[in-house]
Amino acid sequence: MNGETAAVRALEVDGLLNVRDLGGLTTADGRRVRRGRVVRSDNLRGLTDDGAVTLVRNVAPRLVVDLRTAEECAREGRGLASVEHVRYANLPVQPKAALNPEQVAAGLATNLFDDYVLQIRDNGPQLLAALDLLAAEGSLPAVVHCTAGKDRTGVLVALLLDLLGVEREQIVADYAATTDNMPGILARIRSSPFFRGNGLAAAPAWIFGSEPTTKRGFLSWLDREFGGTERWATAEGLPRAAVARLRAELLEPAA
């Protein structure tokens, strides 16, 4: 089955540059991700007042999962902070890309595939906690975001979609869809005093990529190393009941 394209699933929310519904993607066994249940996004801090109204009206999130570091949140702020009935959860996933020679020497990643592998190895507990939180009763609809909505969000979304059984090439295409949105995100990063200070604004070009081969290789690595996402997640402590709840809440028969 062919799921809906990212262009169809994209949401028009003033102040956000890389936001789309996961609903409409399809699984190999003929089911479909429900619309309006999980939305991926760039930093919600960019929301305008009109954008916040649109997001609350059209998505009505009960949960915001923010994968940025505590320092990013403190310096850059967060969106929907004053909206009632929205639970905010900060699960900091530390970036793993090398921004300078010192970080290269320290063993941080010099390509996105290695970055994502390090996310699993070093930030696995936070990613699993995010999946468990999404599975909790009353958590959905939810918005998941980081800064660009590409790497940390992209890893979490790939894990979630793979647990649901979404066809691999649809997961890859959803990741690659960020490419068209990166110019605006990059301009925002380069204008930020915080990101000019930590080096991200002047980072090498590969850090801002979203090539299909990167996500395809990452998913294949999960297969080789662990026997797939579900085996990794449950072996590392995600309850099987949480996996079952995610599937029950997020999947429906395809029309």
Short mmCIF file of N, CA and C in Angstrom, two decimals, residues 57-216:
data_model
loop_
_atom_site.label_atom_id
_atom_site.label_comp_id
_atom_site.label_asym_id
_atom_site.label_seq_id
_atom_site.Cartn_x
_atom_site.Cartn_y
_atom_site.Cartn_z
N ARG A 57 -6.74 24.19 18.00
CA ARG A 57 -8.05 23.91 17.41
C ARG A 57 -8.03 22.65 16.55
N ASN A 58 -7.00 22.48 15.73
CA ASN A 58 -7.00 21.40 14.75
C ASN A 58 -6.41 20.09 15.26
N VAL A 59 -5.50 20.17 16.22
CA VAL A 59 -4.88 18.96 16.76
C VAL A 59 -5.36 18.67 18.17
N ALA A 60 -5.60 19.73 18.97
CA ALA A 60 -6.03 19.60 20.36
C ALA A 60 -5.10 18.69 21.15
N PRO A 61 -3.78 18.99 21.15
CA PRO A 61 -2.85 18.09 21.83
C PRO A 61 -3.09 18.03 23.33
N ARG A 62 -2.95 16.82 23.85
CA ARG A 62 -2.96 16.63 25.30
C ARG A 62 -1.54 16.56 25.84
N LEU A 63 -0.59 16.28 24.94
CA LEU A 63 0.79 16.06 25.34
C LEU A 63 1.73 16.70 24.33
N VAL A 64 2.76 17.37 24.84
CA VAL A 64 3.87 17.84 24.04
C VAL A 64 5.12 17.14 24.54
N VAL A 65 5.80 16.41 23.67
CA VAL A 65 7.07 15.77 24.00
C VAL A 65 8.18 16.59 23.36
N ASP A 66 8.99 17.22 24.20
CA ASP A 66 10.07 18.10 23.77
C ASP A 66 11.39 17.37 23.99
N LEU A 67 12.09 17.08 22.89
CA LEU A 67 13.33 16.30 22.97
C LEU A 67 14.58 17.16 23.07
N ARG A 68 14.41 18.47 23.20
CA ARG A 68 15.57 19.35 23.29
C ARG A 68 16.23 19.26 24.67
N THR A 69 17.48 19.69 24.72
CA THR A 69 18.18 19.69 26.00
C THR A 69 17.59 20.74 26.93
N ALA A 70 17.89 20.59 28.22
CA ALA A 70 17.41 21.57 29.20
C ALA A 70 17.94 22.96 28.89
N GLU A 71 19.18 23.05 28.41
CA GLU A 71 19.74 24.35 28.08
C GLU A 71 19.02 24.98 26.90
N GLU A 72 18.72 24.17 25.88
CA GLU A 72 17.96 24.69 24.74
C GLU A 72 16.61 25.23 25.20
N CYS A 73 15.94 24.48 26.05
CA CYS A 73 14.62 24.91 26.52
C CYS A 73 14.73 26.21 27.31
N ALA A 74 15.75 26.30 28.16
CA ALA A 74 15.89 27.50 28.99
C ALA A 74 16.23 28.72 28.15
N ARG A 75 17.07 28.56 27.15
CA ARG A 75 17.52 29.69 26.34
C ARG A 75 16.55 30.04 25.22
N GLU A 76 15.92 29.02 24.63
CA GLU A 76 15.05 29.23 23.48
C GLU A 76 13.58 29.29 23.85
N GLY A 77 13.23 28.84 25.04
CA GLY A 77 11.84 28.84 25.46
C GLY A 77 11.06 27.68 24.85
N ARG A 78 9.76 27.63 25.16
CA ARG A 78 8.92 26.56 24.65
C ARG A 78 7.54 27.09 24.30
N GLY A 79 6.90 26.44 23.36
CA GLY A 79 5.58 26.85 22.93
C GLY A 79 4.47 26.14 23.68
N LEU A 80 3.28 26.67 23.60
CA LEU A 80 2.10 26.14 24.28
C LEU A 80 2.26 26.08 25.79
N ALA A 81 3.20 26.90 26.32
CA ALA A 81 3.48 26.85 27.76
C ALA A 81 2.28 27.23 28.60
N SER A 82 1.42 28.09 28.08
CA SER A 82 0.31 28.60 28.89
C SER A 82 -1.04 27.99 28.52
N VAL A 83 -1.03 26.97 27.67
CA VAL A 83 -2.29 26.37 27.24
C VAL A 83 -2.74 25.32 28.25
N GLU A 84 -3.96 25.47 28.74
CA GLU A 84 -4.49 24.53 29.71
C GLU A 84 -4.72 23.16 29.06
N HIS A 85 -4.66 22.14 29.90
CA HIS A 85 -4.96 20.77 29.50
C HIS A 85 -3.92 20.19 28.54
N VAL A 86 -2.76 20.84 28.40
CA VAL A 86 -1.67 20.28 27.60
C VAL A 86 -0.53 19.93 28.55
N ARG A 87 -0.20 18.67 28.61
CA ARG A 87 0.92 18.23 29.44
C ARG A 87 2.21 18.41 28.67
N TYR A 88 3.19 19.00 29.32
CA TYR A 88 4.49 19.21 28.69
C TYR A 88 5.51 18.28 29.32
N ALA A 89 6.23 17.52 28.49
CA ALA A 89 7.25 16.60 28.97
C ALA A 89 8.55 16.87 28.24
N ASN A 90 9.56 17.27 28.97
CA ASN A 90 10.89 17.45 28.40
C ASN A 90 11.72 16.20 28.66
N LEU A 91 12.06 15.50 27.58
CA LEU A 91 12.89 14.29 27.66
C LEU A 91 14.15 14.58 26.88
N PRO A 92 15.16 15.16 27.51
CA PRO A 92 16.32 15.68 26.77
C PRO A 92 17.12 14.59 26.07
N VAL A 93 17.24 14.72 24.77
CA VAL A 93 18.07 13.83 23.96
C VAL A 93 19.28 14.66 23.52
N GLN A 94 20.44 14.29 24.02
CA GLN A 94 21.64 15.07 23.76
C GLN A 94 22.08 14.90 22.30
N PRO A 95 22.34 16.01 21.59
CA PRO A 95 22.85 15.91 20.21
C PRO A 95 24.17 15.17 20.16
N LYS A 96 24.39 14.44 19.10
CA LYS A 96 25.60 13.62 18.97
C LYS A 96 26.47 14.01 17.79
N ALA A 97 26.13 15.08 17.08
CA ALA A 97 26.93 15.51 15.94
C ALA A 97 28.10 16.37 16.42
N ALA A 98 29.25 16.16 15.80
CA ALA A 98 30.45 16.94 16.13
C ALA A 98 30.39 18.29 15.44
N LEU A 99 30.43 19.35 16.23
CA LEU A 99 30.35 20.71 15.67
C LEU A 99 31.72 21.36 15.54
N ASN A 100 32.74 20.77 16.13
CA ASN A 100 34.07 21.38 16.09
C ASN A 100 35.12 20.27 16.21
N PRO A 101 36.40 20.60 15.96
CA PRO A 101 37.45 19.57 16.03
C PRO A 101 37.55 18.88 17.38
N GLU A 102 37.29 19.60 18.45
CA GLU A 102 37.34 19.00 19.77
C GLU A 102 36.30 17.90 19.93
N GLN A 103 35.11 18.15 19.38
CA GLN A 103 34.06 17.14 19.47
C GLN A 103 34.34 15.96 18.55
N VAL A 104 34.99 16.21 17.43
CA VAL A 104 35.43 15.11 16.56
C VAL A 104 36.41 14.23 17.32
N ALA A 105 37.37 14.85 17.98
CA ALA A 105 38.36 14.11 18.73
C ALA A 105 37.74 13.34 19.89
N ALA A 106 36.64 13.85 20.42
CA ALA A 106 35.96 13.19 21.53
C ALA A 106 35.08 12.03 21.09
N GLY A 107 34.97 11.81 19.79
CA GLY A 107 34.23 10.67 19.28
C GLY A 107 32.80 10.93 18.89
N LEU A 108 32.41 12.20 18.82
CA LEU A 108 31.07 12.49 18.35
C LEU A 108 30.97 12.27 16.84
N ALA A 109 29.77 12.19 16.33
CA ALA A 109 29.54 11.75 14.96
C ALA A 109 29.96 12.79 13.93
N THR A 110 30.50 12.31 12.83
CA THR A 110 30.85 13.17 11.70
C THR A 110 29.97 12.85 10.48
N ASN A 111 28.90 12.10 10.70
CA ASN A 111 27.89 11.88 9.68
C ASN A 111 26.59 11.51 10.40
N LEU A 112 25.47 11.66 9.71
CA LEU A 112 24.18 11.48 10.38
C LEU A 112 23.88 10.03 10.74
N PHE A 113 24.36 9.08 9.95
CA PHE A 113 24.14 7.69 10.32
C PHE A 113 24.76 7.40 11.69
N ASP A 114 26.01 7.80 11.87
CA ASP A 114 26.67 7.57 13.16
C ASP A 114 25.98 8.36 14.28
N ASP A 115 25.48 9.55 13.97
CA ASP A 115 24.73 10.34 14.94
C ASP A 115 23.53 9.52 15.44
N TYR A 116 22.78 8.92 14.53
CA TYR A 116 21.57 8.20 14.92
C TYR A 116 21.90 6.91 15.68
N VAL A 117 22.99 6.28 15.32
CA VAL A 117 23.44 5.10 16.08
C VAL A 117 23.78 5.50 17.52
N LEU A 118 24.48 6.63 17.67
CA LEU A 118 24.81 7.10 19.01
C LEU A 118 23.56 7.51 19.78
N GLN A 119 22.53 8.00 19.07
CA GLN A 119 21.27 8.31 19.76
C GLN A 119 20.71 7.06 20.43
N ILE A 120 20.73 5.95 19.73
CA ILE A 120 20.22 4.71 20.29
C ILE A 120 21.08 4.24 21.45
N ARG A 121 22.38 4.31 21.28
CA ARG A 121 23.28 3.78 22.31
C ARG A 121 23.37 4.67 23.55
N ASP A 122 23.31 5.98 23.36
CA ASP A 122 23.50 6.89 24.49
C ASP A 122 22.21 7.51 25.00
N ASN A 123 21.23 7.68 24.14
CA ASN A 123 19.97 8.33 24.52
C ASN A 123 18.79 7.37 24.49
N GLY A 124 19.09 6.08 24.46
CA GLY A 124 18.02 5.09 24.41
C GLY A 124 16.98 5.23 25.51
N PRO A 125 17.38 5.45 26.78
CA PRO A 125 16.37 5.57 27.84
C PRO A 125 15.37 6.70 27.61
N GLN A 126 15.85 7.84 27.11
CA GLN A 126 14.94 8.96 26.85
C GLN A 126 13.98 8.63 25.70
N LEU A 127 14.49 7.99 24.67
CA LEU A 127 13.64 7.62 23.54
C LEU A 127 12.59 6.60 23.95
N LEU A 128 12.99 5.63 24.78
CA LEU A 128 12.03 4.64 25.27
C LEU A 128 11.00 5.29 26.18
N ALA A 129 11.45 6.23 27.01
CA ALA A 129 10.51 6.95 27.87
C ALA A 129 9.49 7.72 27.06
N ALA A 130 9.92 8.29 25.94
CA ALA A 130 8.99 9.01 25.07
C ALA A 130 7.96 8.06 24.47
N LEU A 131 8.39 6.89 24.02
CA LEU A 131 7.46 5.91 23.47
C LEU A 131 6.47 5.45 24.54
N ASP A 132 6.97 5.20 25.73
CA ASP A 132 6.10 4.77 26.82
C ASP A 132 5.08 5.86 27.17
N LEU A 133 5.53 7.10 27.14
CA LEU A 133 4.64 8.22 27.44
C LEU A 133 3.55 8.35 26.38
N LEU A 134 3.92 8.19 25.12
CA LEU A 134 2.93 8.24 24.04
C LEU A 134 1.90 7.12 24.17
N ALA A 135 2.33 5.99 24.75
CA ALA A 135 1.43 4.86 24.91
C ALA A 135 0.51 4.99 26.12
N ALA A 136 0.80 5.92 27.02
CA ALA A 136 0.04 6.04 28.25
C ALA A 136 -1.39 6.52 27.97
N GLU A 137 -2.31 6.08 28.79
CA GLU A 137 -3.71 6.46 28.63
C GLU A 137 -3.86 7.98 28.73
N GLY A 138 -4.60 8.55 27.81
CA GLY A 138 -4.87 9.98 27.83
C GLY A 138 -3.78 10.86 27.26
N SER A 139 -2.74 10.27 26.65
CA SER A 139 -1.63 11.07 26.13
C SER A 139 -1.89 11.63 24.74
N LEU A 140 -2.78 11.03 24.01
CA LEU A 140 -3.00 11.43 22.62
C LEU A 140 -4.25 12.29 22.49
N PRO A 141 -4.21 13.21 21.56
CA PRO A 141 -3.19 13.53 20.56
C PRO A 141 -1.92 14.13 21.19
N ALA A 142 -0.81 13.96 20.49
CA ALA A 142 0.47 14.44 20.98
C ALA A 142 1.26 15.11 19.86
N VAL A 143 2.10 16.06 20.26
CA VAL A 143 3.05 16.70 19.36
C VAL A 143 4.44 16.38 19.86
N VAL A 144 5.29 15.90 18.97
CA VAL A 144 6.68 15.57 19.29
C VAL A 144 7.58 16.52 18.52
N HIS A 145 8.55 17.12 19.22
CA HIS A 145 9.41 18.05 18.50
C HIS A 145 10.79 18.15 19.15
N CYS A 146 11.73 18.73 18.38
CA CYS A 146 13.04 19.12 18.91
C CYS A 146 13.30 20.52 18.37
N THR A 147 14.46 20.79 17.79
CA THR A 147 14.73 22.11 17.23
C THR A 147 14.27 22.19 15.77
N ALA A 148 14.82 21.31 14.93
CA ALA A 148 14.44 21.31 13.52
C ALA A 148 13.34 20.29 13.22
N GLY A 149 13.10 19.37 14.14
CA GLY A 149 12.14 18.30 13.86
C GLY A 149 12.69 17.28 12.89
N LYS A 150 14.03 17.13 12.85
CA LYS A 150 14.65 16.27 11.86
C LYS A 150 15.41 15.09 12.47
N ASP A 151 16.30 15.36 13.40
CA ASP A 151 17.20 14.31 13.89
C ASP A 151 16.66 13.61 15.14
N ARG A 152 16.57 14.32 16.25
CA ARG A 152 16.04 13.69 17.46
C ARG A 152 14.58 13.29 17.28
N THR A 153 13.79 14.20 16.74
CA THR A 153 12.40 13.86 16.42
C THR A 153 12.36 12.76 15.36
N GLY A 154 13.24 12.84 14.38
CA GLY A 154 13.26 11.85 13.31
C GLY A 154 13.58 10.46 13.80
N VAL A 155 14.49 10.34 14.76
CA VAL A 155 14.81 9.03 15.32
C VAL A 155 13.61 8.48 16.08
N LEU A 156 13.01 9.31 16.94
CA LEU A 156 11.85 8.85 17.71
C LEU A 156 10.70 8.46 16.79
N VAL A 157 10.41 9.28 15.79
CA VAL A 157 9.31 8.99 14.87
C VAL A 157 9.59 7.71 14.09
N ALA A 158 10.83 7.50 13.67
CA ALA A 158 11.16 6.27 12.95
C ALA A 158 10.94 5.05 13.84
N LEU A 159 11.35 5.14 15.10
CA LEU A 159 11.13 4.03 16.03
C LEU A 159 9.64 3.77 16.20
N LEU A 160 8.87 4.83 16.39
CA LEU A 160 7.43 4.68 16.57
C LEU A 160 6.78 4.04 15.35
N LEU A 161 7.07 4.58 14.17
CA LEU A 161 6.46 4.05 12.96
C LEU A 161 6.89 2.62 12.69
N ASP A 162 8.12 2.29 13.01
CA ASP A 162 8.59 0.92 12.80
C ASP A 162 7.89 -0.03 13.77
N LEU A 163 7.67 0.41 15.00
CA LEU A 163 6.91 -0.41 15.95
C LEU A 163 5.50 -0.66 15.45
N LEU A 164 4.93 0.32 14.78
CA LEU A 164 3.58 0.18 14.25
C LEU A 164 3.52 -0.70 13.01
N GLY A 165 4.68 -0.95 12.41
CA GLY A 165 4.72 -1.76 11.20
C GLY A 165 4.53 -0.98 9.92
N VAL A 166 4.71 0.35 9.98
CA VAL A 166 4.61 1.16 8.78
C VAL A 166 5.68 0.72 7.79
N GLU A 167 5.31 0.68 6.52
CA GLU A 167 6.25 0.24 5.50
C GLU A 167 7.52 1.09 5.53
N ARG A 168 8.65 0.45 5.43
CA ARG A 168 9.94 1.11 5.60
C ARG A 168 10.13 2.29 4.66
N GLU A 169 9.77 2.14 3.42
CA GLU A 169 10.00 3.24 2.48
C GLU A 169 9.12 4.44 2.79
N GLN A 170 8.01 4.23 3.46
CA GLN A 170 7.21 5.37 3.90
C GLN A 170 7.88 6.08 5.07
N ILE A 171 8.51 5.33 5.96
CA ILE A 171 9.27 5.94 7.06
C ILE A 171 10.41 6.77 6.48
N VAL A 172 11.10 6.19 5.51
CA VAL A 172 12.22 6.89 4.86
C VAL A 172 11.74 8.17 4.18
N ALA A 173 10.63 8.09 3.45
CA ALA A 173 10.11 9.26 2.74
C ALA A 173 9.67 10.34 3.71
N ASP A 174 9.09 9.95 4.85
CA ASP A 174 8.66 10.94 5.84
C ASP A 174 9.87 11.70 6.39
N TYR A 175 10.95 10.99 6.63
CA TYR A 175 12.19 11.63 7.08
C TYR A 175 12.73 12.58 6.02
N ALA A 176 12.79 12.10 4.79
CA ALA A 176 13.39 12.90 3.71
C ALA A 176 12.57 14.15 3.40
N ALA A 177 11.29 14.16 3.78
CA ALA A 177 10.44 15.32 3.48
C ALA A 177 10.93 16.59 4.15
N THR A 178 11.73 16.46 5.20
CA THR A 178 12.26 17.65 5.88
C THR A 178 13.18 18.45 4.97
N THR A 179 13.75 17.83 3.95
CA THR A 179 14.71 18.52 3.08
C THR A 179 14.15 19.83 2.55
N ASP A 180 12.94 19.81 2.09
CA ASP A 180 12.35 21.02 1.50
C ASP A 180 12.10 22.12 2.54
N ASN A 181 12.05 21.74 3.81
CA ASN A 181 11.77 22.72 4.86
C ASN A 181 13.02 23.27 5.53
N MET A 182 14.18 22.72 5.18
CA MET A 182 15.39 23.09 5.90
C MET A 182 15.87 24.52 5.66
N PRO A 183 15.69 25.12 4.49
CA PRO A 183 16.18 26.49 4.33
C PRO A 183 15.63 27.45 5.38
N GLY A 184 14.34 27.38 5.65
CA GLY A 184 13.76 28.25 6.67
C GLY A 184 14.24 27.92 8.06
N ILE A 185 14.38 26.63 8.35
CA ILE A 185 14.88 26.22 9.66
C ILE A 185 16.32 26.66 9.84
N LEU A 186 17.11 26.51 8.81
CA LEU A 186 18.52 26.91 8.89
C LEU A 186 18.65 28.41 9.10
N ALA A 187 17.82 29.18 8.43
CA ALA A 187 17.84 30.63 8.63
C ALA A 187 17.51 30.98 10.08
N ARG A 188 16.56 30.27 10.64
CA ARG A 188 16.17 30.51 12.04
C ARG A 188 17.32 30.15 12.98
N ILE A 189 17.98 29.02 12.73
CA ILE A 189 19.10 28.61 13.57
C ILE A 189 20.24 29.63 13.48
N ARG A 190 20.52 30.10 12.28
CA ARG A 190 21.64 31.03 12.12
C ARG A 190 21.36 32.40 12.70
N SER A 191 20.10 32.71 12.93
CA SER A 191 19.76 34.00 13.53
C SER A 191 19.69 33.94 15.05
N SER A 192 19.83 32.75 15.60
CA SER A 192 19.68 32.57 17.05
C SER A 192 21.00 32.81 17.77
N PRO A 193 21.05 33.72 18.74
CA PRO A 193 22.27 33.91 19.53
C PRO A 193 22.71 32.63 20.24
N PHE A 194 21.74 31.83 20.70
CA PHE A 194 22.09 30.59 21.38
C PHE A 194 22.84 29.65 20.45
N PHE A 195 22.32 29.46 19.23
CA PHE A 195 22.95 28.52 18.31
C PHE A 195 24.21 29.09 17.67
N ARG A 196 24.32 30.40 17.60
CA ARG A 196 25.61 30.97 17.20
C ARG A 196 26.64 30.71 18.28
N GLY A 197 26.22 30.73 19.51
CA GLY A 197 27.15 30.51 20.61
C GLY A 197 27.60 29.07 20.76
N ASN A 198 26.70 28.10 20.49
CA ASN A 198 27.11 26.70 20.69
C ASN A 198 27.68 26.07 19.43
N GLY A 199 27.73 26.80 18.35
CA GLY A 199 28.36 26.31 17.13
C GLY A 199 27.44 25.73 16.09
N LEU A 200 26.18 25.48 16.42
CA LEU A 200 25.28 24.87 15.44
C LEU A 200 25.05 25.77 14.24
N ALA A 201 25.01 27.06 14.45
CA ALA A 201 24.75 27.99 13.34
C ALA A 201 25.83 27.91 12.26
N ALA A 202 27.03 27.53 12.65
CA ALA A 202 28.14 27.43 11.69
C ALA A 202 28.53 25.99 11.42
N ALA A 203 27.64 25.04 11.70
CA ALA A 203 27.95 23.62 11.55
C ALA A 203 28.12 23.24 10.09
N PRO A 204 28.85 22.16 9.82
CA PRO A 204 29.01 21.70 8.43
C PRO A 204 27.68 21.29 7.82
N ALA A 205 27.62 21.34 6.50
CA ALA A 205 26.36 21.15 5.78
C ALA A 205 25.73 19.79 6.03
N TRP A 206 26.53 18.75 6.26
CA TRP A 206 25.96 17.41 6.41
C TRP A 206 24.99 17.33 7.59
N ILE A 207 25.20 18.17 8.60
CA ILE A 207 24.35 18.14 9.79
C ILE A 207 22.90 18.50 9.44
N PHE A 208 22.71 19.27 8.38
CA PHE A 208 21.37 19.74 8.03
C PHE A 208 20.71 18.91 6.93
N GLY A 209 21.31 17.79 6.59
CA GLY A 209 20.76 16.94 5.54
C GLY A 209 19.68 16.00 6.04
N SER A 210 18.94 15.43 5.11
CA SER A 210 17.95 14.39 5.43
C SER A 210 17.79 13.46 4.23
N GLU A 211 18.90 12.84 3.87
CA GLU A 211 18.92 11.97 2.71
C GLU A 211 18.22 10.63 3.01
N PRO A 212 17.46 10.11 2.07
CA PRO A 212 16.79 8.82 2.30
C PRO A 212 17.74 7.70 2.70
N THR A 213 18.94 7.68 2.12
CA THR A 213 19.88 6.60 2.43
C THR A 213 20.26 6.59 3.91
N THR A 214 20.24 7.74 4.55
CA THR A 214 20.60 7.81 5.97
C THR A 214 19.58 7.05 6.81
N LYS A 215 18.30 7.35 6.64
CA LYS A 215 17.28 6.68 7.44
C LYS A 215 17.12 5.22 7.04
N ARG A 216 17.28 4.93 5.77
CA ARG A 216 17.21 3.55 5.33
C ARG A 216 18.33 2.73 5.98
#
